[in-house]
Tab-separated table of C-alpha atoms in Angstrom:
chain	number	residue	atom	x	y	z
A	14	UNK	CA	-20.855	45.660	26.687
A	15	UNK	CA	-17.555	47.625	27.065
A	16	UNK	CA	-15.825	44.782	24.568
A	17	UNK	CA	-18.287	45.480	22.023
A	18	UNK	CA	-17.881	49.089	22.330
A	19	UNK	CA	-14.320	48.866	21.900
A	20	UNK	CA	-14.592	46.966	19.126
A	21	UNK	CA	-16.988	49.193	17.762
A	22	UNK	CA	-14.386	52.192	18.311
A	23	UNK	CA	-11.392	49.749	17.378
A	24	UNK	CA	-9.674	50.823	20.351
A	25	UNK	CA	-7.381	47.784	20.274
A	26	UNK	CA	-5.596	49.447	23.554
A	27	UNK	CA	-8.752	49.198	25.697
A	28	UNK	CA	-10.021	45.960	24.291
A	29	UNK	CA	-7.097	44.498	24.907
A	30	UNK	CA	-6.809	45.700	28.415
A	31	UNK	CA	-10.498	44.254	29.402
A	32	UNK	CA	-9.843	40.945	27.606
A	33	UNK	CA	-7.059	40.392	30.287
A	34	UNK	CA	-9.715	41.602	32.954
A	35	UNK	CA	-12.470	39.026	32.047
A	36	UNK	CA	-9.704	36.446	31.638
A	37	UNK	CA	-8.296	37.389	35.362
A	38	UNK	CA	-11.935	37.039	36.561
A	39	UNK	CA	-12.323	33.348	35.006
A	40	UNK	CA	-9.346	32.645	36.537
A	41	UNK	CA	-9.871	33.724	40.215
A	42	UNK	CA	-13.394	32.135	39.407
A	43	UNK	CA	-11.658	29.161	38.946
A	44	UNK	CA	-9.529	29.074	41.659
A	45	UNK	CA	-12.766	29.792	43.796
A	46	UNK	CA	-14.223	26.775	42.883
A	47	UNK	CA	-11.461	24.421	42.973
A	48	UNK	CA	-11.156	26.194	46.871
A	49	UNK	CA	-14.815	24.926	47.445
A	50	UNK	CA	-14.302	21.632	46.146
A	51	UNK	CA	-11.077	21.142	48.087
A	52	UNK	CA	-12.804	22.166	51.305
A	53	UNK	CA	-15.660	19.572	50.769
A	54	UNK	CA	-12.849	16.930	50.437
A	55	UNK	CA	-10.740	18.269	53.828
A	56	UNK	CA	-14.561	18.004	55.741
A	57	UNK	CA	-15.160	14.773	54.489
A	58	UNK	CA	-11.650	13.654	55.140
A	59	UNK	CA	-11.560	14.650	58.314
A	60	UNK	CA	-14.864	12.876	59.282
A	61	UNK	CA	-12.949	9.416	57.678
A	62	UNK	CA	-9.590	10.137	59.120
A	63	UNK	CA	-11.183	10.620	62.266
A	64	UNK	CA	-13.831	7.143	62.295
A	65	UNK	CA	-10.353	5.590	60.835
A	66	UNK	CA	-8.600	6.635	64.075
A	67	UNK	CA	-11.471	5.533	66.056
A	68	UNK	CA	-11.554	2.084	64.458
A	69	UNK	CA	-7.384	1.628	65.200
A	70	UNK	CA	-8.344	2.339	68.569
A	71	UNK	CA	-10.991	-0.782	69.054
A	72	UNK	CA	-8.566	-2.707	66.733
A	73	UNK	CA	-5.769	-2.336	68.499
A	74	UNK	CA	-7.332	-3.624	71.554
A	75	UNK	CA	-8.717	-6.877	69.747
A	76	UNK	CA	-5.949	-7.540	67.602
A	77	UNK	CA	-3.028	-8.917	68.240
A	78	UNK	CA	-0.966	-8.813	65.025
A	79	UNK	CA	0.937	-5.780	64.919
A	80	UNK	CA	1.868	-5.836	61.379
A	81	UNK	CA	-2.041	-5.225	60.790
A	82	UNK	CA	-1.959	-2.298	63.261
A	83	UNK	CA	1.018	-0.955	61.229
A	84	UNK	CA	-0.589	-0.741	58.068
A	85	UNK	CA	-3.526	0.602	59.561
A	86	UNK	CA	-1.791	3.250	60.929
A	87	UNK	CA	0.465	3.901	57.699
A	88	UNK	CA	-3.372	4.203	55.901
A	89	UNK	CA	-4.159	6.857	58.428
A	90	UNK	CA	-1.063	8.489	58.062
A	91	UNK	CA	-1.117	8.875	54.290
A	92	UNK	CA	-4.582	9.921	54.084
A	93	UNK	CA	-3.302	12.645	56.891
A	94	UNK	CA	-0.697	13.881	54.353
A	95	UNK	CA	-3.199	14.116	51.279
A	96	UNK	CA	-5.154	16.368	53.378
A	97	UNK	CA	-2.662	18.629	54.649
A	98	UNK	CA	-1.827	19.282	50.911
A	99	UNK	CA	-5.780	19.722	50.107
A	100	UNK	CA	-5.424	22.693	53.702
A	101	UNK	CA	-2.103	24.347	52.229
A	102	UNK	CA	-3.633	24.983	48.684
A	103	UNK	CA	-6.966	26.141	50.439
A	104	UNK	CA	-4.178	28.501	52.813
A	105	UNK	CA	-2.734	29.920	49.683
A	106	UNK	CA	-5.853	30.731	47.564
A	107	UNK	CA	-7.202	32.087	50.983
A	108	UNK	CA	-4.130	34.313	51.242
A	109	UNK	CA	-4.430	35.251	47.686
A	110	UNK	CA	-8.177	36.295	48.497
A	111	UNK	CA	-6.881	38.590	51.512
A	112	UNK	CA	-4.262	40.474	49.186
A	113	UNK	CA	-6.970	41.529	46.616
A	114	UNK	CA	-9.177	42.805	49.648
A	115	UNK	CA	-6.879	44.924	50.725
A	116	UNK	CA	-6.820	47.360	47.821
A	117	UNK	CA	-4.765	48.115	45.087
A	118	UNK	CA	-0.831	48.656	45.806
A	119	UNK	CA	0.583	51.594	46.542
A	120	UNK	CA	2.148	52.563	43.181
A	121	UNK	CA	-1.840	52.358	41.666
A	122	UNK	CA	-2.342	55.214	44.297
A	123	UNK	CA	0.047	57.570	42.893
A	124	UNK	CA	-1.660	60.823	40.751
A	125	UNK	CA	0.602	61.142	37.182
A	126	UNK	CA	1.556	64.362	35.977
C-alpha cells in the first residue's frame, strides 16, 4: 500500500527506501527458513549419529577386523563435522536474530537539528 502510494506521488526517495525494506524482509525471511530447515537436519542427525555410535559399540565387540571399525568410525566422524557446520550457521543466524531484537543502534537514537 505505501509502494503504490509512492508511486502514485512519484516520490522516488521513499519508494526507493521501502523497496530495500521489503527486500531486507525477504531476505531475513529467507534466512529464517533455511534456519528451520537446518535445525530439522542437526535433530535428525543427531538421532543417526547417535544409533551410528551405538551400532560401533555392538560392532566393535563382534568384530574383529579393525580396518572395518576404522571406517566406521571415520563415517561417524564426518557426519559429526557436517553437523557442526549445519550448528555454526544456525549460531550465526541466531546471533543475527538477537542483534535486531535489541533495537536500533545508537546513532538511529540521536534527535537532528
Amino acid at each position: 500500500r505505501k509502494v503504490a502510494e509512492a508511486k502514485d506521488r512519484g516520490d522516488d526517495k521513499i519508494l526507493r527506501a521501502l523497496v530495500d525494506s521489503l527486500a531486507t524482509a525477504q531476505l531475513r525471511l529467507d534466512n529464517l527458513q533455511k534456519a528451520t530447515r537446518n535445525a530439522e537436519f542437526v535433530d535428525i542427525e543427531l538421532d543417526r549419529i547417535e544409533d551410528k555410535i551405538k551400532a560401533l559399540v555392538e560392532m566393535a565387540v563382534s568384530h574383529e577386523d579393525p580396518d572395518f571399525i576404522s571406517n566406521q568410525v571415520d563415517s561417524v566422524a564426518e557426519s559429526i563435522s557436517h553437523t557442526e557446520q549445519a550448528m555454526r550457521e544456525m549460531t550465526m543466524l541466531s546471533n543475527i536474530d538477537d542483534d535486531f531484537e535489541q533495537g536500533a543502534p545508537a546513532i538511529l537514537d540521536a534527535q537532528l537539528s
